[in-house]
PDB file of C-alpha atoms in Angstrom:
ATOM      1  CA  MET A 216      66.471 148.380 -85.578  1.00 90.00           C
ATOM      2  CA  LEU A 217      66.170 146.537 -82.256  1.00 94.00           C
ATOM      3  CA  LYS A 218      63.126 144.691 -83.553  1.00 96.00           C
ATOM      4  CA  LYS A 219      64.911 143.851 -86.807  1.00 96.00           C
ATOM      5  CA  LEU A 220      67.961 142.511 -84.998  1.00 97.00           C
ATOM      6  CA  SER A 221      65.786 140.545 -82.574  1.00 97.00           C
ATOM      7  CA  ALA A 222      63.986 138.977 -85.524  1.00 97.00           C
ATOM      8  CA  GLU A 223      67.304 137.991 -87.103  1.00 98.00           C
ATOM      9  CA  PHE A 224      68.501 136.529 -83.802  1.00 98.00           C
ATOM     10  CA  PHE A 225      65.413 134.368 -83.317  1.00 98.00           C
ATOM     11  CA  GLY A 226      65.269 133.389 -86.971  1.00 97.00           C
ATOM     12  CA  THR A 227      68.890 132.232 -87.046  1.00 98.00           C
ATOM     13  CA  PHE A 228      68.479 130.517 -83.685  1.00 98.00           C
ATOM     14  CA  TRP A 229      65.537 128.535 -85.064  1.00 98.00           C
ATOM     15  CA  LEU A 230      67.380 127.651 -88.265  1.00 98.00           C
ATOM     16  CA  VAL A 231      70.418 126.266 -86.423  1.00 98.00           C
ATOM     17  CA  PHE A 232      68.431 124.614 -83.654  1.00 98.00           C
ATOM     18  CA  GLY A 233      65.920 123.024 -86.013  1.00 97.00           C
ATOM     19  CA  GLY A 234      68.245 122.138 -88.857  1.00 96.00           C
ATOM     20  CA  CYS A 235      71.360 121.097 -86.977  1.00 97.00           C
ATOM     21  CA  GLY A 236      69.219 119.698 -84.181  1.00 96.00           C
ATOM     22  CA  SER A 237      67.555 117.300 -86.610  1.00 96.00           C
ATOM     23  CA  ALA A 238      71.006 116.199 -87.798  1.00 95.00           C
ATOM     24  CA  VAL A 239      72.439 115.715 -84.313  1.00 95.00           C
ATOM     25  CA  LEU A 240      69.421 114.232 -82.547  1.00 94.00           C
ATOM     26  CA  ALA A 241      67.293 112.528 -85.179  1.00 92.00           C
ATOM     27  CA  ALA A 242      69.182 111.792 -88.412  1.00 87.00           C
ATOM     28  CA  ALA A 243      70.591 108.435 -87.371  1.00 81.00           C
ATOM     29  CA  PHE A 244      68.232 107.582 -84.547  1.00 71.00           C
ATOM     30  CA  PRO A 245      68.042 103.785 -84.202  1.00 69.00           C
ATOM     31  CA  LEU A 246      65.536 102.293 -86.661  1.00 70.00           C
ATOM     32  CA  LEU A 247      63.593 105.550 -87.032  1.00 71.00           C
ATOM     33  CA  GLY A 248      66.291 107.951 -88.200  1.00 83.00           C
ATOM     34  CA  ILE A 249      65.093 110.710 -90.522  1.00 90.00           C
ATOM     35  CA  GLY A 250      68.242 110.584 -92.681  1.00 91.00           C
ATOM     36  CA  PHE A 251      69.363 113.116 -95.273  1.00 93.00           C
ATOM     37  CA  VAL A 252      65.833 113.758 -96.523  1.00 94.00           C
ATOM     38  CA  GLY A 253      64.530 114.508 -93.055  1.00 95.00           C
ATOM     39  CA  VAL A 254      67.393 116.858 -92.260  1.00 96.00           C
ATOM     40  CA  SER A 255      66.909 118.627 -95.578  1.00 97.00           C
ATOM     41  CA  LEU A 256      63.229 119.150 -94.831  1.00 97.00           C
ATOM     42  CA  ALA A 257      64.040 120.370 -91.333  1.00 97.00           C
ATOM     43  CA  PHE A 258      66.310 123.115 -92.648  1.00 97.00           C
ATOM     44  CA  GLY A 259      63.704 124.144 -95.202  1.00 97.00           C
ATOM     45  CA  LEU A 260      60.929 124.187 -92.629  1.00 97.00           C
ATOM     46  CA  THR A 261      62.886 126.402 -90.265  1.00 97.00           C
ATOM     47  CA  VAL A 262      63.148 129.035 -92.990  1.00 97.00           C
ATOM     48  CA  VAL A 263      59.505 128.737 -94.022  1.00 97.00           C
ATOM     49  CA  THR A 264      58.210 129.058 -90.472  1.00 97.00           C
ATOM     50  CA  MET A 265      60.422 131.938 -89.376  1.00 97.00           C
ATOM     51  CA  ALA A 266      60.087 133.786 -92.676  1.00 96.00           C
ATOM     52  CA  TYR A 267      56.336 133.866 -92.087  1.00 96.00           C
ATOM     53  CA  ALA A 268      56.801 134.630 -88.382  1.00 96.00           C
ATOM     54  CA  VAL A 269      59.372 137.441 -88.483  1.00 96.00           C
ATOM     55  CA  GLY A 270      60.275 137.995 -92.123  1.00 93.00           C
ATOM     56  CA  HIS A 271      58.034 141.031 -92.277  1.00 93.00           C
ATOM     57  CA  ILE A 272      60.112 142.599 -89.489  1.00 96.00           C
ATOM     58  CA  SER A 273      63.691 142.109 -90.667  1.00 95.00           C
ATOM     59  CA  GLY A 274      63.391 140.673 -94.163  1.00 92.00           C
ATOM     60  CA  GLY A 275      64.090 137.163 -92.885  1.00 94.00           C
ATOM     61  CA  HIS A 276      67.762 136.769 -93.793  1.00 97.00           C
ATOM     62  CA  PHE A 277      69.011 134.433 -91.019  1.00 97.00           C
ATOM     63  CA  ASN A 278      72.261 134.043 -92.956  1.00 98.00           C
ATOM     64  CA  PRO A 279      75.282 136.354 -93.511  1.00 98.00           C
ATOM     65  CA  ALA A 280      75.561 135.226 -97.139  1.00 98.00           C
ATOM     66  CA  VAL A 281      71.944 136.241 -97.734  1.00 98.00           C
ATOM     67  CA  THR A 282      72.494 139.606 -96.061  1.00 97.00           C
ATOM     68  CA  LEU A 283      75.589 140.334 -98.146  1.00 97.00           C
ATOM     69  CA  GLY A 284      73.884 139.119-101.306  1.00 97.00           C
ATOM     70  CA  LEU A 285      70.879 141.337-100.667  1.00 97.00           C
ATOM     71  CA  PHE A 286      73.240 144.252-100.150  1.00 97.00           C
ATOM     72  CA  ALA A 287      74.961 143.495-103.474  1.00 96.00           C
ATOM     73  CA  GLY A 288      71.548 143.416-105.105  1.00 94.00           C
ATOM     74  CA  GLY A 289      70.492 146.723-103.601  1.00 92.00           C
ATOM     75  CA  ARG A 290      67.897 145.371-101.178  1.00 92.00           C
ATOM     76  CA  ILE A 291      69.537 146.402 -97.864  1.00 93.00           C
ATOM     77  CA  SER A 292      71.568 149.416 -96.815  1.00 92.00           C
ATOM     78  CA  ALA A 293      75.260 149.172 -95.920  1.00 93.00           C
ATOM     79  CA  LYS A 294      74.682 150.385 -92.352  1.00 92.00           C
ATOM     80  CA  ASP A 295      72.584 147.313 -91.565  1.00 94.00           C
ATOM     81  CA  VAL A 296      74.906 144.639 -92.966  1.00 96.00           C
ATOM     82  CA  ILE A 297      77.429 144.291 -90.127  1.00 96.00           C
ATOM     83  CA  LEU A 298      74.778 144.442 -87.396  1.00 97.00           C
ATOM     84  CA  TYR A 299      72.700 141.785 -89.122  1.00 98.00           C
ATOM     85  CA  ILE A 300      75.698 139.470 -89.527  1.00 98.00           C
ATOM     86  CA  ILE A 301      76.814 139.883 -85.907  1.00 98.00           C
ATOM     87  CA  VAL A 302      73.353 139.089 -84.575  1.00 98.00           C
ATOM     88  CA  GLN A 303      72.962 136.119 -86.922  1.00 98.00           C
ATOM     89  CA  VAL A 304      76.209 134.600 -85.656  1.00 98.00           C
ATOM     90  CA  ILE A 305      75.203 135.192 -82.037  1.00 98.00           C
ATOM     91  CA  GLY A 306      71.798 133.617 -82.657  1.00 98.00           C
ATOM     92  CA  GLY A 307      73.406 130.589 -84.263  1.00 98.00           C
ATOM     93  CA  ILE A 308      75.877 130.117 -81.416  1.00 98.00           C
ATOM     94  CA  ALA A 309      73.093 130.410 -78.848  1.00 98.00           C
ATOM     95  CA  ALA A 310      71.140 127.687 -80.645  1.00 98.00           C
ATOM     96  CA  ALA A 311      74.185 125.429 -80.865  1.00 98.00           C
ATOM     97  CA  ALA A 312      74.789 125.911 -77.133  1.00 98.00           C
ATOM     98  CA  VAL A 313      71.251 124.812 -76.302  1.00 98.00           C
ATOM     99  CA  LEU A 314      71.559 121.883 -78.693  1.00 98.00           C
ATOM    100  CA  TYR A 315      74.869 120.902 -77.076  1.00 98.00           C
ATOM    101  CA  LEU A 316      73.257 120.896 -73.625  1.00 97.00           C
ATOM    102  CA  ILE A 317      70.518 118.601 -74.891  1.00 97.00           C
ATOM    103  CA  ALA A 318      72.803 116.263 -76.834  1.00 96.00           C
ATOM    104  CA  SER A 319      75.291 115.964 -73.977  1.00 95.00           C
ATOM    105  CA  GLY A 320      72.544 114.362 -71.908  1.00 94.00           C
ATOM    106  CA  GLN A 321      72.931 111.195 -73.968  1.00 92.00           C
ATOM    107  CA  SER A 322      75.395 108.646 -72.697  1.00 91.00           C
ATOM    108  CA  GLY A 323      78.571 108.563 -74.765  1.00 90.00           C
ATOM    109  CA  PHE A 324      77.927 111.802 -76.633  1.00 93.00           C
ATOM    110  CA  ASN A 325      81.079 113.554 -77.826  1.00 95.00           C
ATOM    111  CA  ALA A 326      80.755 116.610 -80.080  1.00 95.00           C
ATOM    112  CA  THR A 327      84.342 116.358 -81.291  1.00 95.00           C
ATOM    113  CA  GLU A 328      84.010 112.741 -82.392  1.00 92.00           C
ATOM    114  CA  SER A 329      80.463 112.985 -83.766  1.00 92.00           C
ATOM    115  CA  GLY A 330      81.162 116.173 -85.717  1.00 94.00           C
ATOM    116  CA  PHE A 331      78.117 117.907 -84.228  1.00 97.00           C
ATOM    117  CA  ALA A 332      76.603 118.553 -87.692  1.00 96.00           C
ATOM    118  CA  SER A 333      79.686 120.543 -88.726  1.00 97.00           C
ATOM    119  CA  ASN A 334      80.594 121.293 -92.317  1.00 98.00           C
ATOM    120  CA  GLY A 335      83.736 119.848 -93.830  1.00 98.00           C
ATOM    121  CA  TYR A 336      85.614 118.689 -96.901  1.00 98.00           C
ATOM    122  CA  GLY A 337      88.172 115.989 -97.664  1.00 97.00           C
ATOM    123  CA  GLU A 338      88.203 113.393 -94.909  1.00 97.00           C
ATOM    124  CA  HIS A 339      85.530 115.399 -93.070  1.00 97.00           C
ATOM    125  CA  SER A 340      83.112 115.437 -95.991  1.00 97.00           C
ATOM    126  CA  PRO A 341      80.269 112.922 -95.413  1.00 95.00           C
ATOM    127  CA  GLY A 342      81.005 111.455 -98.846  1.00 96.00           C
ATOM    128  CA  GLY A 343      84.746 112.083 -98.905  1.00 96.00           C
ATOM    129  CA  PHE A 344      84.528 114.925-101.449  1.00 98.00           C
ATOM    130  CA  SER A 345      87.553 117.136-102.113  1.00 98.00           C
ATOM    131  CA  LEU A 346      88.192 120.802-101.343  1.00 98.00           C
ATOM    132  CA  GLN A 347      87.522 121.597-105.012  1.00 98.00           C
ATOM    133  CA  SER A 348      84.130 119.891-104.879  1.00 98.00           C
ATOM    134  CA  ALA A 349      83.251 121.752-101.684  1.00 98.00           C
ATOM    135  CA  ILE A 350      84.165 125.143-103.143  1.00 98.00           C
ATOM    136  CA  ILE A 351      82.198 124.596-106.345  1.00 98.00           C
ATOM    137  CA  ILE A 352      79.032 123.281-104.728  1.00 98.00           C
ATOM    138  CA  GLU A 353      78.914 125.907-101.977  1.00 98.00           C
ATOM    139  CA  LEU A 354      79.508 128.687-104.510  1.00 98.00           C
ATOM    140  CA  VAL A 355      76.897 127.500-107.008  1.00 98.00           C
ATOM    141  CA  LEU A 356      74.220 126.671-104.454  1.00 98.00           C
ATOM    142  CA  THR A 357      74.590 129.904-102.510  1.00 98.00           C
ATOM    143  CA  ALA A 358      74.415 131.949-105.712  1.00 98.00           C
ATOM    144  CA  PHE A 359      71.259 130.163-106.823  1.00 98.00           C
ATOM    145  CA  PHE A 360      69.775 130.477-103.339  1.00 98.00           C
ATOM    146  CA  LEU A 361      70.115 134.252-103.637  1.00 98.00           C
ATOM    147  CA  ILE A 362      68.588 134.229-107.111  1.00 97.00           C
ATOM    148  CA  VAL A 363      65.574 132.365-105.720  1.00 97.00           C
ATOM    149  CA  ILE A 364      65.315 134.803-102.806  1.00 96.00           C
ATOM    150  CA  PHE A 365      65.483 137.833-105.092  1.00 96.00           C
ATOM    151  CA  GLY A 366      62.972 136.397-107.520  1.00 94.00           C
ATOM    152  CA  ALA A 367      60.524 135.182-104.891  1.00 94.00           C
ATOM    153  CA  THR A 368      60.535 138.546-103.096  1.00 93.00           C
ATOM    154  CA  ASP A 369      60.451 140.701-106.228  1.00 91.00           C
ATOM    155  CA  LYS A 370      57.567 143.167-106.197  1.00 87.00           C
ATOM    156  CA  ASN A 371      56.322 141.591-109.433  1.00 86.00           C
ATOM    157  CA  ALA A 372      56.188 138.122-107.858  1.00 84.00           C
ATOM    158  CA  PRO A 373      53.395 136.648-105.672  1.00 82.00           C
ATOM    159  CA  THR A 374      55.346 137.485-102.523  1.00 73.00           C
ATOM    160  CA  LYS A 375      52.924 135.827-100.077  1.00 85.00           C
ATOM    161  CA  PHE A 376      54.383 132.554-101.307  1.00 91.00           C
ATOM    162  CA  ALA A 377      58.004 133.717-101.021  1.00 93.00           C
ATOM    163  CA  PRO A 378      58.738 131.862 -97.754  1.00 95.00           C
ATOM    164  CA  LEU A 379      57.589 128.602 -99.347  1.00 96.00           C
ATOM    165  CA  ALA A 380      59.796 129.072-102.406  1.00 96.00           C
ATOM    166  CA  ILE A 381      62.800 130.023-100.279  1.00 97.00           C
ATOM    167  CA  GLY A 382      62.281 127.185 -97.812  1.00 97.00           C
ATOM    168  CA  LEU A 383      61.878 124.642-100.593  1.00 97.00           C
ATOM    169  CA  ALA A 384      65.025 125.993-102.258  1.00 98.00           C
ATOM    170  CA  LEU A 385      66.957 125.430 -99.032  1.00 98.00           C
ATOM    171  CA  THR A 386      65.525 121.918 -98.807  1.00 98.00           C
ATOM    172  CA  LEU A 387      66.683 121.200-102.350  1.00 98.00           C
ATOM    173  CA  ILE A 388      70.116 122.646-101.593  1.00 98.00           C
ATOM    174  CA  HIS A 389      70.496 120.238 -98.675  1.00 98.00           C
ATOM    175  CA  LEU A 390      69.280 117.260-100.694  1.00 97.00           C
ATOM    176  CA  ILE A 391      72.022 117.994-103.216  1.00 97.00           C
ATOM    177  CA  SER A 392      74.942 118.859-100.975  1.00 97.00           C
ATOM    178  CA  ILE A 393      74.724 117.096 -97.611  1.00 97.00           C
ATOM    179  CA  PRO A 394      76.954 114.293 -98.950  1.00 97.00           C
ATOM    180  CA  VAL A 395      79.535 116.827-100.147  1.00 97.00           C
ATOM    181  CA  THR A 396      79.958 119.334 -97.300  1.00 97.00           C
ATOM    182  CA  ASN A 397      77.082 118.559 -94.915  1.00 97.00           C
ATOM    183  CA  THR A 398      75.656 121.749 -96.503  1.00 97.00           C
ATOM    184  CA  SER A 399      76.535 125.197 -95.293  1.00 97.00           C
ATOM    185  CA  VAL A 400      75.523 128.060 -97.631  1.00 98.00           C
ATOM    186  CA  ASN A 401      75.330 129.886 -94.287  1.00 98.00           C
ATOM    187  CA  PRO A 402      78.416 131.030 -92.361  1.00 98.00           C
ATOM    188  CA  ALA A 403      76.438 131.573 -89.140  1.00 98.00           C
ATOM    189  CA  ARG A 404      75.209 127.979 -89.190  1.00 98.00           C
ATOM    190  CA  SER A 405      78.725 126.687 -89.854  1.00 98.00           C
ATOM    191  CA  THR A 406      80.322 128.812 -87.150  1.00 98.00           C
ATOM    192  CA  ALA A 407      77.778 127.884 -84.495  1.00 98.00           C
ATOM    193  CA  VAL A 408      78.411 124.135 -84.559  1.00 98.00           C
ATOM    194  CA  ALA A 409      82.135 124.360 -85.407  1.00 98.00           C
ATOM    195  CA  ILE A 410      82.773 126.067 -82.075  1.00 98.00           C
ATOM    196  CA  PHE A 411      81.435 123.027 -80.234  1.00 97.00           C
ATOM    197  CA  GLN A 412      83.123 120.481 -82.510  1.00 97.00           C
ATOM    198  CA  GLY A 413      86.299 122.330 -81.644  1.00 95.00           C
ATOM    199  CA  THR A 414      88.996 120.867 -83.908  1.00 97.00           C
ATOM    200  CA  TRP A 415      88.841 120.177 -87.655  1.00 98.00           C
ATOM    201  CA  ALA A 416      85.566 122.086 -88.081  1.00 98.00           C
ATOM    202  CA  ILE A 417      87.231 125.297 -86.924  1.00 98.00           C
ATOM    203  CA  GLU A 418      90.253 124.646 -89.152  1.00 98.00           C
ATOM    204  CA  GLN A 419      87.989 124.275 -92.204  1.00 98.00           C
ATOM    205  CA  LEU A 420      85.591 127.066 -91.261  1.00 98.00           C
ATOM    206  CA  TRP A 421      87.318 129.580 -93.547  1.00 98.00           C
ATOM    207  CA  LEU A 422      85.766 127.903 -96.590  1.00 98.00           C
ATOM    208  CA  PHE A 423      82.260 128.106 -95.177  1.00 98.00           C
ATOM    209  CA  TRP A 424      82.627 131.835 -94.691  1.00 98.00           C
ATOM    210  CA  LEU A 425      84.542 132.816 -97.805  1.00 98.00           C
ATOM    211  CA  VAL A 426      82.727 130.765-100.446  1.00 98.00           C
ATOM    212  CA  PRO A 427      79.093 131.353 -99.356  1.00 98.00           C
ATOM    213  CA  LEU A 428      79.757 135.101 -99.031  1.00 98.00           C
ATOM    214  CA  ILE A 429      81.187 135.208-102.551  1.00 98.00           C
ATOM    215  CA  GLY A 430      78.312 133.075-103.812  1.00 98.00           C
ATOM    216  CA  GLY A 431      75.805 135.388-102.170  1.00 97.00           C
ATOM    217  CA  ILE A 432      77.361 138.436-103.809  1.00 97.00           C
ATOM    218  CA  ILE A 433      77.379 136.704-107.204  1.00 98.00           C
ATOM    219  CA  GLY A 434      73.720 135.750-106.848  1.00 97.00           C
ATOM    220  CA  GLY A 435      72.758 139.287-105.889  1.00 96.00           C
ATOM    221  CA  LEU A 436      74.667 140.835-108.760  1.00 96.00           C
ATOM    222  CA  VAL A 437      73.348 138.332-111.301  1.00 96.00           C
ATOM    223  CA  TYR A 438      69.744 139.008-110.369  1.00 95.00           C
ATOM    224  CA  ARG A 439      70.248 142.758-110.230  1.00 93.00           C
ATOM    225  CA  GLY A 440      72.139 142.930-113.508  1.00 91.00           C
ATOM    226  CA  LEU A 441      70.464 140.260-115.641  1.00 91.00           C
ATOM    227  CA  LEU A 442      67.077 139.308-114.244  1.00 87.00           C
ATOM    228  CA  GLN A 443      65.580 142.241-112.398  1.00 84.00           C
ATOM    229  CA  LYS A 444      62.914 144.091-114.361  1.00 79.00           C
ATOM    230  CA  ASN A 445      63.916 147.717-114.791  1.00 75.00           C
ATOM    231  CA  GLU A 446      61.310 150.414-114.337  1.00 64.00           C
TER     232      GLU A 446
END
């Protein structure tokens, strides 16, 4: 279990540091900013790399919504769920702390004013999208993310390519939803940066826990009930 939890810690750390780090440090860099596409790729690449690196140890969740969805789909035991989620949140916060130390070395940096890659809706949505839009997109995308994860890791699938499918799915998810919510589908990622933003991101954090967790459960149940091949 210690090895599994360590893998989840490092995997979530890498996801938050790489994904949110690209948003905070590189997305709008003068003249050479990587933009939405670059940030989307960064999130996908963090999952691909750590799924290959430590996925064989812990299953490569790196996300409370994934853990809960895998539990709903019968892929993980109940006794592991809470421990996985706790470690994922800690790993995300640790990554955000390191990222904050780096970003604060730039003159004029202010996490509260910049948003620090936090998720939001309404006036804090990158595109000004409403609460309703945020709920729908986070629910749908998290559910489909779990369906991809279940399908790619099914014993009847070519599982050596699972990290690529999952990472590309996360890239696609970000390409779709960065303008709407700055893309969560991961409560640990949302929590990590919200702590350092410190104001509106914490007030809106409830959505980025509740909706992805529900979406994860829906995705797990849909795959288990409708798509999984019965023996």
